[in-house]
PDB file of N, CA and C in Angstrom:
ATOM      1  N   MET A   1       0.780  -0.820  -0.137  1.00 59.00           N
ATOM      2  CA  MET A   1       0.142   0.000   0.015  1.00 59.00           C
ATOM      3  C   MET A   1       0.413   1.089   0.238  1.00 59.00           C
ATOM      4  N   GLU A   2       2.335   1.055   0.871  1.00 62.00           N
ATOM      5  CA  GLU A   2       3.120   2.334   0.843  1.00 62.00           C
ATOM      6  C   GLU A   2       3.491   2.760  -0.396  1.00 62.00           C
ATOM      7  N   SER A   3       3.822   2.054  -1.409  1.00 63.00           N
ATOM      8  CA  SER A   3       4.720   1.584  -2.354  1.00 63.00           C
ATOM      9  C   SER A   3       3.836   2.737  -2.858  1.00 63.00           C
ATOM     10  N   ARG A   4       1.750   1.589  -3.794  1.00 59.00           N
ATOM     11  CA  ARG A   4       1.833   2.841  -4.452  1.00 59.00           C
ATOM     12  C   ARG A   4       1.344   4.451  -3.778  1.00 59.00           C
ATOM     13  N   ARG A   5       0.879   4.743  -2.449  1.00 61.00           N
ATOM     14  CA  ARG A   5       0.643   5.956  -1.870  1.00 61.00           C
ATOM     15  C   ARG A   5       1.748   6.687  -2.325  1.00 61.00           C
ATOM     16  N   GLU A   6       3.140   5.953  -3.088  1.00 62.00           N
ATOM     17  CA  GLU A   6       4.458   7.187  -3.171  1.00 62.00           C
ATOM     18  C   GLU A   6       4.337   7.350  -4.356  1.00 62.00           C
ATOM     19  N   LEU A   7       3.613   6.508  -5.319  1.00 59.00           N
ATOM     20  CA  LEU A   7       4.074   7.305  -6.627  1.00 59.00           C
ATOM     21  C   LEU A   7       2.785   7.755  -6.939  1.00 59.00           C
ATOM     22  N   VAL A   8       1.787   7.737  -6.172  1.00 59.00           N
ATOM     23  CA  VAL A   8       0.708   8.787  -6.093  1.00 59.00           C
ATOM     24  C   VAL A   8       1.286  10.120  -5.469  1.00 59.00           C
ATOM     25  N   ALA A   9       2.042  10.145  -4.225  1.00 56.00           N
ATOM     26  CA  ALA A   9       2.041  11.335  -3.876  1.00 56.00           C
ATOM     27  C   ALA A   9       3.094  12.120  -4.314  1.00 56.00           C
ATOM     28  N   TYR A  10       4.297  11.805  -4.433  1.00 55.00           N
ATOM     29  CA  TYR A  10       5.461  11.948  -5.292  1.00 55.00           C
ATOM     30  C   TYR A  10       6.186  11.509  -6.341  1.00 55.00           C
ATOM     31  N   SER A  11       5.166  11.165  -7.161  1.00 55.00           N
ATOM     32  CA  SER A  11       5.468  11.468  -8.738  1.00 55.00           C
ATOM     33  C   SER A  11       5.450  12.198  -9.711  1.00 55.00           C
ATOM     34  N   LYS A  12       6.265  12.905 -10.876  1.00 60.00           N
ATOM     35  CA  LYS A  12       5.564  13.689 -11.890  1.00 60.00           C
ATOM     36  C   LYS A  12       5.464  13.428 -12.860  1.00 60.00           C
ATOM     37  N   LEU A  13       5.306  11.552 -13.186  1.00 62.00           N
ATOM     38  CA  LEU A  13       5.261  10.773 -14.658  1.00 62.00           C
ATOM     39  C   LEU A  13       3.806  11.743 -14.655  1.00 62.00           C
ATOM     40  N   GLU A  14       3.480  10.813 -16.412  1.00 74.00           N
ATOM     41  CA  GLU A  14       2.209  11.164 -16.737  1.00 74.00           C
ATOM     42  C   GLU A  14       1.102  10.191 -16.149  1.00 74.00           C
ATOM     43  N   ALA A  15       0.342  10.602 -15.822  1.00 74.00           N
ATOM     44  CA  ALA A  15      -0.973   9.745 -16.188  1.00 74.00           C
ATOM     45  C   ALA A  15      -0.800   8.913 -16.612  1.00 74.00           C
ATOM     46  N   VAL A  16      -0.993   8.442 -17.288  1.00 75.00           N
ATOM     47  CA  VAL A  16      -0.890   7.136 -17.786  1.00 75.00           C
ATOM     48  C   VAL A  16       0.382   5.407 -17.594  1.00 75.00           C
ATOM     49  N   GLU A  17       1.470   6.433 -17.362  1.00 78.00           N
ATOM     50  CA  GLU A  17       2.361   6.300 -16.991  1.00 78.00           C
ATOM     51  C   GLU A  17       2.608   5.392 -15.458  1.00 78.00           C
ATOM     52  N   MET A  18       1.831   6.159 -14.288  1.00 77.00           N
ATOM     53  CA  MET A  18       1.933   6.888 -13.141  1.00 77.00           C
ATOM     54  C   MET A  18       0.656   5.727 -13.270  1.00 77.00           C
ATOM     55  N   ASP A  19      -0.718   5.216 -13.705  1.00 83.00           N
ATOM     56  CA  ASP A  19      -1.645   4.151 -13.593  1.00 83.00           C
ATOM     57  C   ASP A  19      -1.217   3.184 -13.805  1.00 83.00           C
ATOM     58  N   ARG A  20      -0.096   3.014 -14.925  1.00 83.00           N
ATOM     59  CA  ARG A  20       0.915   1.759 -15.308  1.00 83.00           C
ATOM     60  C   ARG A  20       1.616   1.125 -14.195  1.00 83.00           C
ATOM     61  N   ARG A  21       2.397   1.683 -13.535  1.00 84.00           N
ATOM     62  CA  ARG A  21       3.077   1.682 -11.905  1.00 84.00           C
ATOM     63  C   ARG A  21       2.168   0.827 -11.267  1.00 84.00           C
ATOM     64  N   ALA A  22       1.231   1.763 -11.461  1.00 88.00           N
ATOM     65  CA  ALA A  22       0.751   1.320 -10.435  1.00 88.00           C
ATOM     66  C   ALA A  22      -0.371  -0.441  -9.850  1.00 88.00           C
ATOM     67  N   ARG A  23      -0.804  -0.266 -11.584  1.00 90.00           N
ATOM     68  CA  ARG A  23      -1.283  -1.899 -11.140  1.00 90.00           C
ATOM     69  C   ARG A  23       0.446  -3.203 -10.726  1.00 90.00           C
ATOM     70  N   GLU A  24       1.139  -2.004 -11.082  1.00 92.00           N
ATOM     71  CA  GLU A  24       2.312  -2.524 -11.146  1.00 92.00           C
ATOM     72  C   GLU A  24       1.698  -3.630  -9.705  1.00 92.00           C
ATOM     73  N   VAL A  25       2.256  -2.112  -8.729  1.00 92.00           N
ATOM     74  CA  VAL A  25       2.197  -2.488  -7.460  1.00 92.00           C
ATOM     75  C   VAL A  25       1.263  -3.099  -7.348  1.00 92.00           C
ATOM     76  N   GLU A  26       0.037  -2.806  -7.622  1.00 94.00           N
ATOM     77  CA  GLU A  26      -1.133  -3.859  -6.838  1.00 94.00           C
ATOM     78  C   GLU A  26      -0.613  -5.046  -7.527  1.00 94.00           C
ATOM     79  N   ARG A  27      -0.198  -6.084  -8.596  1.00 94.00           N
ATOM     80  CA  ARG A  27      -0.416  -7.243  -9.021  1.00 94.00           C
ATOM     81  C   ARG A  27       0.749  -7.579  -8.396  1.00 94.00           C
ATOM     82  N   THR A  28       1.324  -7.497  -7.740  1.00 95.00           N
ATOM     83  CA  THR A  28       2.662  -7.777  -7.123  1.00 95.00           C
ATOM     84  C   THR A  28       2.503  -7.471  -5.574  1.00 95.00           C
ATOM     85  N   ALA A  29       2.182  -6.710  -5.208  1.00 94.00           N
ATOM     86  CA  ALA A  29       0.610  -6.265  -3.717  1.00 94.00           C
ATOM     87  C   ALA A  29       0.211  -8.663  -3.452  1.00 94.00           C
ATOM     88  N   LEU A  30      -1.087  -8.643  -5.015  1.00 95.00           N
ATOM     89  CA  LEU A  30      -1.874  -9.722  -5.053  1.00 95.00           C
ATOM     90  C   LEU A  30      -0.942 -10.879  -4.473  1.00 95.00           C
ATOM     91  N   ASP A  31       0.399 -10.665  -5.303  1.00 94.00           N
ATOM     92  CA  ASP A  31       0.872 -11.858  -5.474  1.00 94.00           C
ATOM     93  C   ASP A  31       2.024 -12.061  -4.120  1.00 94.00           C
ATOM     94  N   GLU A  32       2.038 -11.692  -3.163  1.00 94.00           N
ATOM     95  CA  GLU A  32       2.480 -11.343  -2.145  1.00 94.00           C
ATOM     96  C   GLU A  32       1.746 -12.002  -1.447  1.00 94.00           C
ATOM     97  N   LEU A  33       0.403 -11.637  -1.422  1.00 92.00           N
ATOM     98  CA  LEU A  33      -0.098 -11.894   0.265  1.00 92.00           C
ATOM     99  C   LEU A  33      -0.688 -13.031  -0.742  1.00 92.00           C
ATOM    100  N   ARG A  34      -1.016 -13.492  -2.131  1.00 92.00           N
ATOM    101  CA  ARG A  34      -1.203 -15.216  -1.798  1.00 92.00           C
ATOM    102  C   ARG A  34      -0.625 -16.453  -1.437  1.00 92.00           C
ATOM    103  N   LYS A  35       1.131 -15.856  -1.596  1.00 92.00           N
ATOM    104  CA  LYS A  35       2.050 -16.220  -0.830  1.00 92.00           C
ATOM    105  C   LYS A  35       1.462 -16.140   0.244  1.00 92.00           C
ATOM    106  N   LEU A  36       1.473 -15.514   1.587  1.00 88.00           N
ATOM    107  CA  LEU A  36       1.226 -15.722   2.116  1.00 88.00           C
ATOM    108  C   LEU A  36      -0.486 -16.439   3.166  1.00 88.00           C
ATOM    109  N   LEU A  37      -1.137 -16.574   1.892  1.00 85.00           N
ATOM    110  CA  LEU A  37      -1.756 -17.740   2.741  1.00 85.00           C
ATOM    111  C   LEU A  37      -1.714 -18.489   2.447  1.00 85.00           C
ATOM    112  N   PRO A  38      -2.646 -19.229   3.513  1.00 79.00           N
ATOM    113  CA  PRO A  38      -2.285 -20.650   4.055  1.00 79.00           C
ATOM    114  C   PRO A  38      -2.868 -22.050   3.127  1.00 79.00           C
ATOM    115  N   GLY A  39      -2.134 -23.351   3.871  1.00 76.00           N
ATOM    116  CA  GLY A  39      -3.114 -24.024   2.266  1.00 76.00           C
ATOM    117  C   GLY A  39      -4.702 -23.803   2.273  1.00 76.00           C
ATOM    118  N   THR A  40      -6.082 -24.402   3.074  1.00 73.00           N
ATOM    119  CA  THR A  40      -6.139 -24.173   3.932  1.00 73.00           C
ATOM    120  C   THR A  40      -6.739 -22.883   4.752  1.00 73.00           C
ATOM    121  N   VAL A  41      -7.522 -22.643   4.277  1.00 72.00           N
ATOM    122  CA  VAL A  41      -8.350 -20.789   5.556  1.00 72.00           C
ATOM    123  C   VAL A  41      -8.821 -21.515   6.371  1.00 72.00           C
ATOM    124  N   ALA A  42      -9.201 -21.108   7.838  1.00 78.00           N
ATOM    125  CA  ALA A  42     -10.088 -21.247   8.351  1.00 78.00           C
ATOM    126  C   ALA A  42     -10.438 -19.741   9.160  1.00 78.00           C
ATOM    127  N   ASP A  43      -9.816 -18.727   8.711  1.00 83.00           N
ATOM    128  CA  ASP A  43     -10.497 -17.305   9.288  1.00 83.00           C
ATOM    129  C   ASP A  43     -11.200 -16.910   8.597  1.00 83.00           C
ATOM    130  N   GLN A  44     -12.627 -16.585   9.113  1.00 88.00           N
ATOM    131  CA  GLN A  44     -13.802 -15.972   7.910  1.00 88.00           C
ATOM    132  C   GLN A  44     -13.033 -14.716   7.182  1.00 88.00           C
ATOM    133  N   GLN A  45     -12.425 -14.589   7.702  1.00 87.00           N
ATOM    134  CA  GLN A  45     -11.478 -13.207   6.612  1.00 87.00           C
ATOM    135  C   GLN A  45     -10.560 -13.520   5.587  1.00 87.00           C
ATOM    136  N   LEU A  46     -10.290 -13.829   5.643  1.00 87.00           N
ATOM    137  CA  LEU A  46      -9.058 -14.826   5.015  1.00 87.00           C
ATOM    138  C   LEU A  46      -9.337 -15.513   4.038  1.00 87.00           C
ATOM    139  N   SER A  47     -10.422 -16.016   4.405  1.00 89.00           N
ATOM    140  CA  SER A  47     -11.689 -16.439   3.452  1.00 89.00           C
ATOM    141  C   SER A  47     -11.969 -16.171   1.917  1.00 89.00           C
ATOM    142  N   GLN A  48     -12.399 -15.110   2.946  1.00 93.00           N
ATOM    143  CA  GLN A  48     -13.201 -13.377   1.687  1.00 93.00           C
ATOM    144  C   GLN A  48     -11.773 -12.898   1.141  1.00 93.00           C
ATOM    145  N   VAL A  49     -10.613 -13.226   1.572  1.00 93.00           N
ATOM    146  CA  VAL A  49      -9.698 -12.371   0.561  1.00 93.00           C
ATOM    147  C   VAL A  49      -9.100 -13.967  -0.480  1.00 93.00           C
ATOM    148  N   HIS A  50      -8.413 -15.129   0.037  1.00 92.00           N
ATOM    149  CA  HIS A  50      -8.609 -16.035  -1.128  1.00 92.00           C
ATOM    150  C   HIS A  50      -9.929 -16.054  -1.664  1.00 92.00           C
ATOM    151  N   THR A  51     -10.634 -16.278  -1.074  1.00 94.00           N
ATOM    152  CA  THR A  51     -12.256 -16.356  -2.634  1.00 94.00           C
ATOM    153  C   THR A  51     -11.916 -14.890  -3.731  1.00 94.00           C
ATOM    154  N   LYS A  52     -11.644 -13.983  -3.269  1.00 96.00           N
ATOM    155  CA  LYS A  52     -11.650 -12.502  -4.208  1.00 96.00           C
ATOM    156  C   LYS A  52     -10.679 -12.735  -4.982  1.00 96.00           C
ATOM    157  N   LEU A  53      -9.384 -13.647  -4.391  1.00 96.00           N
ATOM    158  CA  LEU A  53      -8.427 -14.015  -4.810  1.00 96.00           C
ATOM    159  C   LEU A  53      -8.651 -15.492  -6.094  1.00 96.00           C
ATOM    160  N   MET A  54      -9.178 -15.958  -6.044  1.00 95.00           N
ATOM    161  CA  MET A  54     -10.130 -16.726  -6.946  1.00 95.00           C
ATOM    162  C   MET A  54     -10.429 -16.073  -7.301  1.00 95.00           C
ATOM    163  N   ARG A  55     -11.297 -15.242  -7.198  1.00 97.00           N
ATOM    164  CA  ARG A  55     -12.383 -14.840  -8.634  1.00 97.00           C
ATOM    165  C   ARG A  55     -12.693 -14.088  -9.560  1.00 97.00           C
ATOM    166  N   MET A  56     -11.034 -12.895  -8.852  1.00 97.00           N
ATOM    167  CA  MET A  56     -10.247 -12.259  -9.807  1.00 97.00           C
ATOM    168  C   MET A  56      -9.702 -13.154 -11.046  1.00 97.00           C
ATOM    169  N   ASP A  57      -8.631 -13.672 -10.507  1.00 97.00           N
ATOM    170  CA  ASP A  57      -7.991 -15.470 -11.725  1.00 97.00           C
ATOM    171  C   ASP A  57      -9.173 -15.396 -12.465  1.00 97.00           C
ATOM    172  N   GLU A  58      -9.892 -16.195 -12.120  1.00 98.00           N
ATOM    173  CA  GLU A  58     -11.203 -17.190 -13.332  1.00 98.00           C
ATOM    174  C   GLU A  58     -11.476 -15.705 -14.148  1.00 98.00           C
ATOM    175  N   THR A  59     -11.642 -14.561 -12.949  1.00 97.00           N
ATOM    176  CA  THR A  59     -12.580 -13.164 -14.102  1.00 97.00           C
ATOM    177  C   THR A  59     -11.272 -12.635 -15.403  1.00 97.00           C
ATOM    178  N   LEU A  60      -9.741 -13.100 -15.196  1.00 96.00           N
ATOM    179  CA  LEU A  60      -8.290 -13.258 -15.665  1.00 96.00           C
ATOM    180  C   LEU A  60      -9.304 -13.403 -17.148  1.00 96.00           C
ATOM    181  N   GLU A  61      -8.831 -15.435 -16.369  1.00 97.00           N
ATOM    182  CA  GLU A  61      -9.081 -16.083 -17.167  1.00 97.00           C
ATOM    183  C   GLU A  61     -10.057 -16.009 -18.549  1.00 97.00           C
ATOM    184  N   ASP A  62     -11.084 -16.064 -18.412  1.00 96.00           N
ATOM    185  CA  ASP A  62     -12.331 -15.291 -18.799  1.00 96.00           C
ATOM    186  C   ASP A  62     -12.132 -14.316 -20.143  1.00 96.00           C
ATOM    187  N   LEU A  63     -11.407 -13.301 -19.365  1.00 96.00           N
ATOM    188  CA  LEU A  63     -11.612 -12.262 -19.993  1.00 96.00           C
ATOM    189  C   LEU A  63      -9.736 -12.355 -21.246  1.00 96.00           C
ATOM    190  N   ALA A  64      -9.093 -13.400 -21.092  1.00 94.00           N
ATOM    191  CA  ALA A  64      -7.980 -13.740 -21.726  1.00 94.00           C
ATOM    192  C   ALA A  64      -8.640 -14.441 -22.800  1.00 94.00           C
ATOM    193  N   LYS A  65      -9.519 -15.872 -22.885  1.00 94.00           N
ATOM    194  CA  LYS A  65      -9.933 -16.276 -24.007  1.00 94.00           C
ATOM    195  C   LYS A  65     -10.833 -15.262 -24.534  1.00 94.00           C
ATOM    196  N   ARG A  66     -11.990 -14.345 -23.882  1.00 93.00           N
ATOM    197  CA  ARG A  66     -12.792 -13.601 -24.568  1.00 93.00           C
ATOM    198  C   ARG A  66     -11.895 -13.451 -26.350  1.00 93.00           C
ATOM    199  N   GLN A  67     -12.961 -13.149 -27.717  1.00 92.00           N
ATOM    200  CA  GLN A  67     -12.234 -12.879 -29.048  1.00 92.00           C
ATOM    201  C   GLN A  67     -12.557 -11.635 -29.464  1.00 92.00           C
ATOM    202  N   ASP A  68     -13.744 -11.401 -28.642  1.00 94.00           N
ATOM    203  CA  ASP A  68     -14.653 -10.298 -29.275  1.00 94.00           C
ATOM    204  C   ASP A  68     -14.060  -8.211 -29.001  1.00 94.00           C
ATOM    205  N   ILE A  69     -12.912  -8.806 -27.954  1.00 91.00           N
ATOM    206  CA  ILE A  69     -12.300  -7.307 -28.201  1.00 91.00           C
ATOM    207  C   ILE A  69     -11.131  -7.433 -28.287  1.00 91.00           C
ATOM    208  N   GLN A  70     -10.728  -6.018 -28.674  1.00 94.00           N
ATOM    209  CA  GLN A  70      -9.195  -5.488 -28.569  1.00 94.00           C
ATOM    210  C   GLN A  70      -8.365  -5.459 -27.657  1.00 94.00           C
ATOM    211  N   ASP A  71      -7.044  -5.268 -27.928  1.00 92.00           N
ATOM    212  CA  ASP A  71      -6.031  -5.467 -27.330  1.00 92.00           C
ATOM    213  C   ASP A  71      -6.317  -4.227 -25.699  1.00 92.00           C
ATOM    214  N   ARG A  72      -5.987  -3.648 -26.301  1.00 90.00           N
ATOM    215  CA  ARG A  72      -5.969  -1.958 -25.765  1.00 90.00           C
ATOM    216  C   ARG A  72      -7.117  -2.358 -24.341  1.00 90.00           C
ATOM    217  N   SER A  73      -8.746  -2.718 -24.887  1.00 92.00           N
ATOM    218  CA  SER A  73      -9.520  -2.752 -24.974  1.00 92.00           C
ATOM    219  C   SER A  73      -9.260  -3.572 -23.448  1.00 92.00           C
ATOM    220  N   ARG A  74      -9.120  -5.310 -23.957  1.00 93.00           N
ATOM    221  CA  ARG A  74      -9.081  -6.727 -23.385  1.00 93.00           C
ATOM    222  C   ARG A  74      -7.542  -5.641 -22.336  1.00 93.00           C
ATOM    223  N   SER A  75      -7.000  -4.954 -22.121  1.00 91.00           N
ATOM    224  CA  SER A  75      -6.154  -4.592 -21.214  1.00 91.00           C
ATOM    225  C   SER A  75      -6.732  -3.684 -20.044  1.00 91.00           C
ATOM    226  N   LEU A  76      -7.212  -2.948 -20.466  1.00 91.00           N
ATOM    227  CA  LEU A  76      -7.813  -1.532 -19.775  1.00 91.00           C
ATOM    228  C   LEU A  76      -8.637  -2.552 -18.728  1.00 91.00           C
ATOM    229  N   GLU A  77      -9.986  -3.823 -19.523  1.00 94.00           N
ATOM    230  CA  GLU A  77     -10.555  -4.805 -18.132  1.00 94.00           C
ATOM    231  C   GLU A  77      -9.603  -5.629 -17.082  1.00 94.00           C
ATOM    232  N   ARG A  78      -8.471  -5.218 -17.595  1.00 94.00           N
ATOM    233  CA  ARG A  78      -7.218  -6.085 -16.603  1.00 94.00           C
ATOM    234  C   ARG A  78      -7.268  -5.071 -15.787  1.00 94.00           C
ATOM    235  N   ASP A  79      -6.434  -4.418 -16.151  1.00 93.00           N
ATOM    236  CA  ASP A  79      -5.558  -3.561 -15.162  1.00 93.00           C
ATOM    237  C   ASP A  79      -7.455  -2.975 -14.076  1.00 93.00           C
ATOM    238  N   ASP A  80      -8.393  -3.227 -14.518  1.00 94.00           N
ATOM    239  CA  ASP A  80      -9.417  -2.735 -13.669  1.00 94.00           C
ATOM    240  C   ASP A  80     -10.021  -4.550 -12.875  1.00 94.00           C
ATOM    241  N   ILE A  81      -9.836  -5.011 -13.267  1.00 96.00           N
ATOM    242  CA  ILE A  81     -10.303  -6.883 -12.627  1.00 96.00           C
ATOM    243  C   ILE A  81      -9.254  -5.702 -11.601  1.00 96.00           C
ATOM    244  N   THR A  82      -7.731  -5.294 -11.504  1.00 95.00           N
ATOM    245  CA  THR A  82      -6.813  -5.679 -10.719  1.00 95.00           C
ATOM    246  C   THR A  82      -7.354  -5.183  -9.726  1.00 95.00           C
ATOM    247  N   TRP A  83      -7.318  -4.414 -10.440  1.00 94.00           N
ATOM    248  CA  TRP A  83      -6.723  -2.518  -9.048  1.00 94.00           C
ATOM    249  C   TRP A  83      -8.897  -2.842  -8.423  1.00 94.00           C
ATOM    250  N   ARG A  84     -10.316  -3.155  -9.167  1.00 96.00           N
ATOM    251  CA  ARG A  84     -11.163  -3.100  -8.524  1.00 96.00           C
ATOM    252  C   ARG A  84     -10.422  -4.464  -7.004  1.00 96.00           C
ATOM    253  N   THR A  85      -9.913  -5.401  -7.315  1.00 97.00           N
ATOM    254  CA  THR A  85      -9.603  -6.646  -6.743  1.00 97.00           C
ATOM    255  C   THR A  85      -8.868  -6.200  -5.168  1.00 97.00           C
ATOM    256  N   PHE A  86      -8.008  -5.372  -5.623  1.00 96.00           N
ATOM    257  CA  PHE A  86      -6.558  -4.790  -4.812  1.00 96.00           C
ATOM    258  C   PHE A  86      -7.414  -3.834  -4.108  1.00 96.00           C
ATOM    259  N   GLU A  87      -8.562  -3.588  -5.174  1.00 95.00           N
ATOM    260  CA  GLU A  87      -8.942  -2.317  -3.125  1.00 95.00           C
ATOM    261  C   GLU A  87      -9.930  -3.011  -2.921  1.00 95.00           C
ATOM    262  N   ASP A  88     -10.343  -3.557  -2.925  1.00 96.00           N
ATOM    263  CA  ASP A  88     -11.189  -4.681  -2.534  1.00 96.00           C
ATOM    264  C   ASP A  88     -11.008  -5.216  -0.524  1.00 96.00           C
ATOM    265  N   ILE A  89      -9.756  -6.031  -1.196  1.00 95.00           N
ATOM    266  CA  ILE A  89      -8.880  -6.419  -0.455  1.00 95.00           C
ATOM    267  C   ILE A  89      -7.971  -5.463   0.619  1.00 95.00           C
ATOM    268  N   SER A  90      -8.120  -4.887   0.433  1.00 94.00           N
ATOM    269  CA  SER A  90      -7.273  -4.052   0.934  1.00 94.00           C
ATOM    270  C   SER A  90      -8.562  -2.792   2.275  1.00 94.00           C
ATOM    271  N   TRP A  91      -9.829  -2.694   1.867  1.00 94.00           N
ATOM    272  CA  TRP A  91     -10.294  -2.877   2.474  1.00 94.00           C
ATOM    273  C   TRP A  91     -11.179  -4.084   3.291  1.00 94.00           C
ATOM    274  N   LEU A  92     -11.545  -5.086   3.261  1.00 91.00           N
ATOM    275  CA  LEU A  92     -11.101  -6.290   4.070  1.00 91.00           C
ATOM    276  C   LEU A  92     -10.289  -6.231   5.147  1.00 91.00           C
ATOM    277  N   LEU A  93      -8.864  -6.017   4.699  1.00 89.00           N
ATOM    278  CA  LEU A  93      -7.857  -6.471   5.739  1.00 89.00           C
ATOM    279  C   LEU A  93      -7.870  -5.260   6.522  1.00 89.00           C
ATOM    280  N   GLY A  94      -8.454  -4.205   6.546  1.00 87.00           N
ATOM    281  CA  GLY A  94      -8.575  -2.665   6.984  1.00 87.00           C
ATOM    282  C   GLY A  94      -7.596  -2.169   6.235  1.00 87.00           C
ATOM    283  N   VAL A  95      -6.438  -1.982   5.599  1.00 80.00           N
ATOM    284  CA  VAL A  95      -5.227  -1.141   4.850  1.00 80.00           C
ATOM    285  C   VAL A  95      -6.107   0.390   4.492  1.00 80.00           C
ATOM    286  N   LEU A  96      -7.217   0.194   3.692  1.00 62.00           N
ATOM    287  CA  LEU A  96      -7.816   1.933   3.736  1.00 62.00           C
ATOM    288  C   LEU A  96      -8.592   2.165   3.904  1.00 62.00           C
TER     289      LEU A  96
END
């Protein structure tokens, strides 16, 4: 979360580049979180996090299979899915 805030607070990059870097930070954070989750999740909060990550993966897989959209639209949709998942999980964990 802190890395993401630094991008917004201190960057003089163009908006598109800043957005690209924010998605990178979010993807990295989600990957790291996934590694930290135990194989079996008993805690309700962690179970919700696990479910959100699984749904994100399924949605991204479905998006990758679609033939009816252009690459740029696919990229924007992938970024939106990642961003929403990051925001939801951050809220669930009380980071935001």
